[in-house]
PDB file of C-alpha atoms in Angstrom:
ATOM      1  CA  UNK A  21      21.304 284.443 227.261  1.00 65.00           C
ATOM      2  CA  UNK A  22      20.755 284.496 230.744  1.00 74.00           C
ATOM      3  CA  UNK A  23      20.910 281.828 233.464  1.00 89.00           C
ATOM      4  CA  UNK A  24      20.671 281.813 236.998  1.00 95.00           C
ATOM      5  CA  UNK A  25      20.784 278.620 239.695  1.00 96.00           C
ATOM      6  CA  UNK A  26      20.352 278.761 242.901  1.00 97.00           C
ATOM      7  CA  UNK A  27      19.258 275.417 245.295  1.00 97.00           C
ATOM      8  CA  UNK A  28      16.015 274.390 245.521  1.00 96.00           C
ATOM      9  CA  UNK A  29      15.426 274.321 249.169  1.00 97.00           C
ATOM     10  CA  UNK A  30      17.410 274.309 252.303  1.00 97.00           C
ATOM     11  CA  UNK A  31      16.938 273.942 255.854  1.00 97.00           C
ATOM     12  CA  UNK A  32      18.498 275.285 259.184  1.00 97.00           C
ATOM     13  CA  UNK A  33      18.097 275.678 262.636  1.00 97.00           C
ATOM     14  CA  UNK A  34      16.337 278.804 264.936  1.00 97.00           C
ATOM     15  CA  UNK A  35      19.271 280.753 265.565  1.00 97.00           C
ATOM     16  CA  UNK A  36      22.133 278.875 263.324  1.00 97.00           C
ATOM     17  CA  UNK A  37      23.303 280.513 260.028  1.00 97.00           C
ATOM     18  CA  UNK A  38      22.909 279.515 256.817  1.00 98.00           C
ATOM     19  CA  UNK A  39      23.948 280.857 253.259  1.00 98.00           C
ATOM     20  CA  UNK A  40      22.269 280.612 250.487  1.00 98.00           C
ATOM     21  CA  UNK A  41      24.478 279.811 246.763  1.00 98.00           C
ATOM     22  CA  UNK A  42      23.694 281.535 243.607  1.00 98.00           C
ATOM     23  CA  UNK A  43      25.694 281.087 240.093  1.00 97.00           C
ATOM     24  CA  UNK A  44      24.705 283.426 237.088  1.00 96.00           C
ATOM     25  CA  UNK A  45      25.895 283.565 233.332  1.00 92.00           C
ATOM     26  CA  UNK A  46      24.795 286.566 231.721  1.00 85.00           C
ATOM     27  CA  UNK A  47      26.747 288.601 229.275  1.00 80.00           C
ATOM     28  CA  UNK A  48      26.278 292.330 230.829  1.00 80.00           C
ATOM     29  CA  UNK A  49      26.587 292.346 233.940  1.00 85.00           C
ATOM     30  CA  UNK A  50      24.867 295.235 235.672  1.00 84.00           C
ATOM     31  CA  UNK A  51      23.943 294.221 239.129  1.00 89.00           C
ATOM     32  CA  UNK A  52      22.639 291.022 241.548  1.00 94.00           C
ATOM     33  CA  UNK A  53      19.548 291.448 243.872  1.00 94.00           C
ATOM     34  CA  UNK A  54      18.898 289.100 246.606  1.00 97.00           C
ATOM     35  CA  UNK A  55      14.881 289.288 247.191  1.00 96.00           C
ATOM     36  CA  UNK A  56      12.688 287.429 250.334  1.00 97.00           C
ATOM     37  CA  UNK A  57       9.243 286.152 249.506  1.00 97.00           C
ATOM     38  CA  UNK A  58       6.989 284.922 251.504  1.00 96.00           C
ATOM     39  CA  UNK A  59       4.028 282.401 250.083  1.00 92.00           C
ATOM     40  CA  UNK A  60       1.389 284.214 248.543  1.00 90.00           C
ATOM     41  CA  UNK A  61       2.717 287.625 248.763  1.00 93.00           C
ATOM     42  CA  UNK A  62       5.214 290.228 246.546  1.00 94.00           C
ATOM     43  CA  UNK A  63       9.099 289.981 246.734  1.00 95.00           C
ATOM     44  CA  UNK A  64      10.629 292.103 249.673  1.00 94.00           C
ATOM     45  CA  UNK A  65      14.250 293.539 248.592  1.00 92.00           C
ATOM     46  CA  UNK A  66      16.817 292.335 251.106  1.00 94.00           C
ATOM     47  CA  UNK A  67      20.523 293.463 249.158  1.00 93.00           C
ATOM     48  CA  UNK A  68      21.709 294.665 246.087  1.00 92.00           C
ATOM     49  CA  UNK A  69      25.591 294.109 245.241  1.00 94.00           C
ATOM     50  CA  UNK A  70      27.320 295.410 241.449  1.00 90.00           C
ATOM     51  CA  UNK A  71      31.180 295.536 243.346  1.00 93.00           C
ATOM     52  CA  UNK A  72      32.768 292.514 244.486  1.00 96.00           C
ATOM     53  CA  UNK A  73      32.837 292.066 248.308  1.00 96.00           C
ATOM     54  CA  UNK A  74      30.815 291.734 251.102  1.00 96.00           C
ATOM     55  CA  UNK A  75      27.669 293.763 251.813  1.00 93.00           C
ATOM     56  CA  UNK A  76      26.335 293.917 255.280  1.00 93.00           C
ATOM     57  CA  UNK A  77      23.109 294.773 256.706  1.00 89.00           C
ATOM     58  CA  UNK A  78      22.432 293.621 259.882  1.00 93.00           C
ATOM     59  CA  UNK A  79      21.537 289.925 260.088  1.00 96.00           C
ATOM     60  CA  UNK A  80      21.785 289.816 256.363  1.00 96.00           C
ATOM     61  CA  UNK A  81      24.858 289.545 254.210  1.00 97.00           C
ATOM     62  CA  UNK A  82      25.230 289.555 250.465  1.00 97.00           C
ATOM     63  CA  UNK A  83      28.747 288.455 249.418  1.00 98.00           C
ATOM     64  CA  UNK A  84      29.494 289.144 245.087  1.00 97.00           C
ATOM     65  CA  UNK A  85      32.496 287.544 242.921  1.00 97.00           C
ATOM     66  CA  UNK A  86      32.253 288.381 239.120  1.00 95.00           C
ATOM     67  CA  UNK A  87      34.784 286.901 238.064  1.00 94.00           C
ATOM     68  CA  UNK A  88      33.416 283.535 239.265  1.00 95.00           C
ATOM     69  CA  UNK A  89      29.340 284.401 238.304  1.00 96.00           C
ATOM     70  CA  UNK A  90      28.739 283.294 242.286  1.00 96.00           C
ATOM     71  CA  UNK A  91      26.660 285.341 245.372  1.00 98.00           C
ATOM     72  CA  UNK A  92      25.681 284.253 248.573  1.00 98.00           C
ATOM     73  CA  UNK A  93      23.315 285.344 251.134  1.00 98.00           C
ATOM     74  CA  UNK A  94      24.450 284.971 254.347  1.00 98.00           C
ATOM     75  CA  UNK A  95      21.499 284.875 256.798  1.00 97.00           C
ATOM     76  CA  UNK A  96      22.567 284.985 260.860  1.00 97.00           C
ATOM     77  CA  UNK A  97      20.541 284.314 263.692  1.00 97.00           C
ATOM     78  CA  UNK A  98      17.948 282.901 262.176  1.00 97.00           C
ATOM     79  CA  UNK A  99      14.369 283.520 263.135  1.00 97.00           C
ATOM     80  CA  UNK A 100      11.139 281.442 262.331  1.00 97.00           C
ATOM     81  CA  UNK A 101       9.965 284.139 260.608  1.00 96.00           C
ATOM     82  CA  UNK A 102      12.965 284.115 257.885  1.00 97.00           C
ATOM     83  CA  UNK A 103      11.704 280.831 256.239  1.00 98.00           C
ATOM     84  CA  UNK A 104      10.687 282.141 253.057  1.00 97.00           C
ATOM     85  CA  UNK A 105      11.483 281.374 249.124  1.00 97.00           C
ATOM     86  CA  UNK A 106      15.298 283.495 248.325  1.00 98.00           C
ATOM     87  CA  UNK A 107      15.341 284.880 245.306  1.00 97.00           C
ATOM     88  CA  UNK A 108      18.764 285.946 243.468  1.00 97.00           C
ATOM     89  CA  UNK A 109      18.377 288.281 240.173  1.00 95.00           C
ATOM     90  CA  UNK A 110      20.205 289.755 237.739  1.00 92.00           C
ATOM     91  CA  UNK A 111      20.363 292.436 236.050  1.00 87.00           C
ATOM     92  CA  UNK A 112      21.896 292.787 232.143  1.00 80.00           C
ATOM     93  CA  UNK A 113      23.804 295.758 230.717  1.00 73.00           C
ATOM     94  CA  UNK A 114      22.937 294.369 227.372  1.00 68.00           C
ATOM     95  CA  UNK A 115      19.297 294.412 227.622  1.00 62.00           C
ATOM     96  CA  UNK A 116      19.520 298.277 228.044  1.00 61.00           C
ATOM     97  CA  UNK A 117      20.043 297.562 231.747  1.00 55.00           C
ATOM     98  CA  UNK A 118      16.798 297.475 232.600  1.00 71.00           C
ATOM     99  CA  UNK A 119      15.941 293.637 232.256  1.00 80.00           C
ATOM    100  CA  UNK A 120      15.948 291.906 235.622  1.00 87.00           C
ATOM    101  CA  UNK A 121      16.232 288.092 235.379  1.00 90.00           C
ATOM    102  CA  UNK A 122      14.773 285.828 238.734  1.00 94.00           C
ATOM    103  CA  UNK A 123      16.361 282.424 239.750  1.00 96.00           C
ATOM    104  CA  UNK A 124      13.954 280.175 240.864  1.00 96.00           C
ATOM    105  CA  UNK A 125      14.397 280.786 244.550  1.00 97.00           C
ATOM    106  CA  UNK A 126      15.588 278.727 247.061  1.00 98.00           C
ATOM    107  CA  UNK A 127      12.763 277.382 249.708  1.00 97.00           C
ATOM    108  CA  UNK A 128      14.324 278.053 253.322  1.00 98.00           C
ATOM    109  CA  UNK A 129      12.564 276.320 256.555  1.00 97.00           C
ATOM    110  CA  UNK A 130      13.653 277.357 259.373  1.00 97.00           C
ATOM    111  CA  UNK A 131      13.008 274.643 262.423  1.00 96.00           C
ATOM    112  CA  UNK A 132      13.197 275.135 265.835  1.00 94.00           C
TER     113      UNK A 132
ATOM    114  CA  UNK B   8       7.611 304.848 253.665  1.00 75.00           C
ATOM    115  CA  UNK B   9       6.058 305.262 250.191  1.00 79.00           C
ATOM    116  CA  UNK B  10       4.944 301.849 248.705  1.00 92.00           C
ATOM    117  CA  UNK B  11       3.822 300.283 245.038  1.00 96.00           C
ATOM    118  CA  UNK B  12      -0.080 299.463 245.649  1.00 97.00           C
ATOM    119  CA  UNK B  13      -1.845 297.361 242.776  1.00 97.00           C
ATOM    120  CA  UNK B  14      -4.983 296.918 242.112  1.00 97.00           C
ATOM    121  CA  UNK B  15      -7.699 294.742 242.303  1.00 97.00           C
ATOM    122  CA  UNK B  16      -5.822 292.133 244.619  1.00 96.00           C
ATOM    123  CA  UNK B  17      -7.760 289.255 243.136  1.00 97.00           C
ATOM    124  CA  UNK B  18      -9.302 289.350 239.774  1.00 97.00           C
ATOM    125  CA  UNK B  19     -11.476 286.127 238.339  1.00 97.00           C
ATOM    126  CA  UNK B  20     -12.402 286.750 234.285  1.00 97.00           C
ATOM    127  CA  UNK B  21     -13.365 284.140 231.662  1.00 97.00           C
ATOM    128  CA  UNK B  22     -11.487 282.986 229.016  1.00 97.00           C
ATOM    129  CA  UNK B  23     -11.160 285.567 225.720  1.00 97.00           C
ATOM    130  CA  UNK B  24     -12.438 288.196 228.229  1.00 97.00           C
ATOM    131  CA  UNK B  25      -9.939 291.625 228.415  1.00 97.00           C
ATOM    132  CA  UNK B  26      -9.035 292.548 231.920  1.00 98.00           C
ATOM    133  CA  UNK B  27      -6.942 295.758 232.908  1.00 97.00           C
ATOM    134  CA  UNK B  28      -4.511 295.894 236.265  1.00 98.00           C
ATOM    135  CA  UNK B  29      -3.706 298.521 237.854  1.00 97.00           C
ATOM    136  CA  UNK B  30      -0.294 300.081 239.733  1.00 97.00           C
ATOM    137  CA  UNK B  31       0.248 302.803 241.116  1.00 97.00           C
ATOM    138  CA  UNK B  32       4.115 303.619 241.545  1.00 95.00           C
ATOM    139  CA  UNK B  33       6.286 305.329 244.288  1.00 93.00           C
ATOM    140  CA  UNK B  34       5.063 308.653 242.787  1.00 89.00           C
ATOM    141  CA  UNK B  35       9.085 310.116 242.134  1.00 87.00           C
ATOM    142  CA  UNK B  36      10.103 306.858 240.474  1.00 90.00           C
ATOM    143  CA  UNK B  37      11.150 306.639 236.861  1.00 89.00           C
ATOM    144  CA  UNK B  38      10.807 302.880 235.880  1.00 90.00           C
ATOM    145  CA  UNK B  39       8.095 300.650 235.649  1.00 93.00           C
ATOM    146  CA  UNK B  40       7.945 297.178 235.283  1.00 94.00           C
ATOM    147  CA  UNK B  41       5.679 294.602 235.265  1.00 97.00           C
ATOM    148  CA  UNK B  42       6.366 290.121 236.270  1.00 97.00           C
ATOM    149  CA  UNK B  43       3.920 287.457 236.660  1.00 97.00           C
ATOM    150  CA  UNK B  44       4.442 284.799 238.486  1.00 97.00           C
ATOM    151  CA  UNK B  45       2.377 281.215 237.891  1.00 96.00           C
ATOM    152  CA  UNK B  46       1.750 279.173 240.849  1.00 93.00           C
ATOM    153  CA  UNK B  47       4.912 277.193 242.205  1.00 91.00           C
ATOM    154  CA  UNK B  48       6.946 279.206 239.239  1.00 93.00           C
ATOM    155  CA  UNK B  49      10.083 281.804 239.227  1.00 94.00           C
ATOM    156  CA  UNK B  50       9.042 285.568 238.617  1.00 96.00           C
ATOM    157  CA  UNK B  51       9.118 286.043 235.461  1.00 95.00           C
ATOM    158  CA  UNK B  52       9.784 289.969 233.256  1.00 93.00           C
ATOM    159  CA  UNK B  53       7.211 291.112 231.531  1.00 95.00           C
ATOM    160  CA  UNK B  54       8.131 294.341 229.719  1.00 94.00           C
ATOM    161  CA  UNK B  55       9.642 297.684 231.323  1.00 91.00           C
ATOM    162  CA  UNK B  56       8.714 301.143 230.756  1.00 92.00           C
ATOM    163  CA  UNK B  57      10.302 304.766 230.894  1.00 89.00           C
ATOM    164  CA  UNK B  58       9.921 307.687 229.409  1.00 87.00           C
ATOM    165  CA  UNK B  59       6.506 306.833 228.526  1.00 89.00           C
ATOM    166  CA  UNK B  60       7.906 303.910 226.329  1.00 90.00           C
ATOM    167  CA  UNK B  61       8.400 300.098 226.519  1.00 92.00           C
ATOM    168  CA  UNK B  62      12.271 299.924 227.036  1.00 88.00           C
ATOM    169  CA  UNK B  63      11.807 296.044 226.680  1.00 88.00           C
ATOM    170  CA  UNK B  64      10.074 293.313 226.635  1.00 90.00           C
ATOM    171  CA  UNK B  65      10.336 289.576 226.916  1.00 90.00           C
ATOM    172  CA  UNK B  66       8.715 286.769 224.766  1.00 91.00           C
ATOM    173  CA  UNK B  67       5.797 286.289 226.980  1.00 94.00           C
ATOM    174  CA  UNK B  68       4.465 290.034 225.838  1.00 95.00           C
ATOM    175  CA  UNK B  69       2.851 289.041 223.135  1.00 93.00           C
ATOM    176  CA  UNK B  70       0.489 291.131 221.108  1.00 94.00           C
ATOM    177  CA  UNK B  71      -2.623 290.360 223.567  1.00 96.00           C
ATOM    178  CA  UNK B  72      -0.622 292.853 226.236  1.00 97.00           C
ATOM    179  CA  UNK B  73      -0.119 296.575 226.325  1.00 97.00           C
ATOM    180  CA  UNK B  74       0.745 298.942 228.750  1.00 96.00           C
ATOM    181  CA  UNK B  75       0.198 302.032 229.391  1.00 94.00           C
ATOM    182  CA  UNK B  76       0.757 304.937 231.633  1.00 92.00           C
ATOM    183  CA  UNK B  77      -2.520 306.867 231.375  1.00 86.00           C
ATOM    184  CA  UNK B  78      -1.985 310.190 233.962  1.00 86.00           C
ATOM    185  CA  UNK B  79       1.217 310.940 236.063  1.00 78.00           C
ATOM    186  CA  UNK B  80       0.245 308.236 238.316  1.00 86.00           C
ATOM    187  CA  UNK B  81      -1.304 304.914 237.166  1.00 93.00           C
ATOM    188  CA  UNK B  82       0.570 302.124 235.353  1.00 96.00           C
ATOM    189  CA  UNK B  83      -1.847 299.688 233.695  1.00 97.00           C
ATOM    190  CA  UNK B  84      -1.557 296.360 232.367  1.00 98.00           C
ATOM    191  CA  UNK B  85      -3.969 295.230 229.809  1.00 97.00           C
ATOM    192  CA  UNK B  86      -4.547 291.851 228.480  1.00 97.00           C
ATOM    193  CA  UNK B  87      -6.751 291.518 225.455  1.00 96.00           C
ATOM    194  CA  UNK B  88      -8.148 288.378 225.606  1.00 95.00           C
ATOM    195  CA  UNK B  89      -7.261 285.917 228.392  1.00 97.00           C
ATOM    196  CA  UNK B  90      -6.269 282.625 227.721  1.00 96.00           C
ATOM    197  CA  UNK B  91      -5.803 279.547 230.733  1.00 97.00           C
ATOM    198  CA  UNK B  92      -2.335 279.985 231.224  1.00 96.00           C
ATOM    199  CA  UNK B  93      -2.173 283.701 231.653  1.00 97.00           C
ATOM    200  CA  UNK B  94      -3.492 283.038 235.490  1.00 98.00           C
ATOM    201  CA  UNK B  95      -0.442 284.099 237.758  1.00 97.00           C
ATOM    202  CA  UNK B  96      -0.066 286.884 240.133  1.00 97.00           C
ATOM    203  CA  UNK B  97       0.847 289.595 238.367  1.00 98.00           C
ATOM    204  CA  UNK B  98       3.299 292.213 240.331  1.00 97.00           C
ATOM    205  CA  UNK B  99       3.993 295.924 239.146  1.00 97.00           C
ATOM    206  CA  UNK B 100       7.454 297.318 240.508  1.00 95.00           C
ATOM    207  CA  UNK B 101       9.028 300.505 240.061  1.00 93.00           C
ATOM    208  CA  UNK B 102      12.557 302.316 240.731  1.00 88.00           C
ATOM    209  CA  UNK B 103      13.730 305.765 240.935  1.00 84.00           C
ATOM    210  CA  UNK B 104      16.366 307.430 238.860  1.00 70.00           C
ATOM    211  CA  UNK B 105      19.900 306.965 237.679  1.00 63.00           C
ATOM    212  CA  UNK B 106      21.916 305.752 240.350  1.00 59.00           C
ATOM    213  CA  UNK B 107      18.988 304.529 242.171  1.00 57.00           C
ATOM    214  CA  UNK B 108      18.824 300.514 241.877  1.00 72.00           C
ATOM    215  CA  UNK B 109      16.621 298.773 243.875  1.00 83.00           C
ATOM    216  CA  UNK B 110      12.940 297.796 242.618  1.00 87.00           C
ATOM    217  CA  UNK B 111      10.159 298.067 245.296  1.00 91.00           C
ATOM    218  CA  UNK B 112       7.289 295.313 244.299  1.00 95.00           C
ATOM    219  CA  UNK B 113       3.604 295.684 244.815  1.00 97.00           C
ATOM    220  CA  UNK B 114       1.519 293.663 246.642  1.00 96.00           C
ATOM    221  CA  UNK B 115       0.163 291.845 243.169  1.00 97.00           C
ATOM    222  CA  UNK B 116      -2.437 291.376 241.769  1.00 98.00           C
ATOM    223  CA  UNK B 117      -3.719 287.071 241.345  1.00 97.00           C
ATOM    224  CA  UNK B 118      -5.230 286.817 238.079  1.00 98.00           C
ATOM    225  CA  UNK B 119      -7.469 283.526 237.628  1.00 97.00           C
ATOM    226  CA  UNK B 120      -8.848 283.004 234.500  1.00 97.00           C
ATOM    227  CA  UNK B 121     -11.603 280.458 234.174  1.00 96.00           C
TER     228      UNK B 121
END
């Protein structure tokens, strides 16, 4: 099966940065999305990483190890406006690669 | 920028009532996909379609849901007869082709069933 875990909330400081933990199991790997969603509304695709490295898009930052099951979001500068739930998914190979499993998000707040 | 859109954006049925939601996908896109999400819960898959077939499903897609992809444009989601627990928002996401990964959400749809 499937399992993803990823902190329940977190908190940081307007303009500090913060990074965000995920660990997956899953037995096909086939790609990890990193989502934003705000209360209330749809999830807003922020990265997508299936390589190991570092993926960089301007304040954002998606880091991938598969070897360990671990990603990170990296999240600079912070604004008010980027506290929001994180999601991490994954998708499996084994499901026909089409199968996209959600963590349960991690809660950011962002204080000034 | 082309977008999913979904609709109605809030639908209120009774109990054992059948209710039908509609998507409409980025209109060169290839997958479909359906997730609810309960109040305070994780996203959760539905059931994903291409081809014009379910490609698969999870345990919540019971027998009391179907999709279906009626003209070259709309992507419904029907439940039969709505129970308590089937209240969630409801999001339809699609994807393009091979090589093209990333699923773009809709705006949902918040199903409350009384």
């Amino acid at each position: 099966g499937q399992n993803i875990d990823q902190p329940t909330e977190m908190t940081a400081t307007e303009g500090a940065i913060v990074q965000i933990n995920c660990t997956y199991q899953t037995s096909g790997f086939n790609g990890l999305f990193w989502y934003q969603q705000h209360a209330g509304e749809a999830p807003t695709f922020l990265s997508y990483n299936v390589l190991d490295g570092l993926e960089e898009k301007g304040r954002f930052s998606s880091f991938l190890s598969r070897s360990k099951g671990y990603s990170y979001l990296l999240l600079k500068e912070l604004q008010m406006k980027d506290s929001a739930s994180y999601l991490c998914a994954v998708r499996d190979i084994n499901t026909g690669g089409f199968k996209t499993i959600f963590g349960a998000g991690t809660r950011l707040f962002v204080k000034a | 920028e082309p977008e999913v859109t979904q609709t109605p954006s809030h639908q209120v049925t009774q109990m054992g009532q059948e209710v039908i939601l509609r998507c409409v996908p980025i209109s060169n896109h290839l997958y479909f996909y359906w997730y609810r999400q309960i109040l305070g819960q994780k996203v959760e898959f539905l059931v994903s379609f291409y081809n014009n077939e379910i490609s698969e499903k999870s345990e919540i897609f019971d027998d009391q849901f179907s999709v279906e992809r009626p003209d070259g444009s709309n992507f419904t989601l029907k439940i039969r007869s709505t129970k308590l627990e089937d209240s969630a928002m409801y999001f339809c996401a699609s994807r393009g082709g091979t090589g093209t990964d990333t699923q773009y959400f809709g705006p949902g749809t918040r199903l409350t069933v009384l």
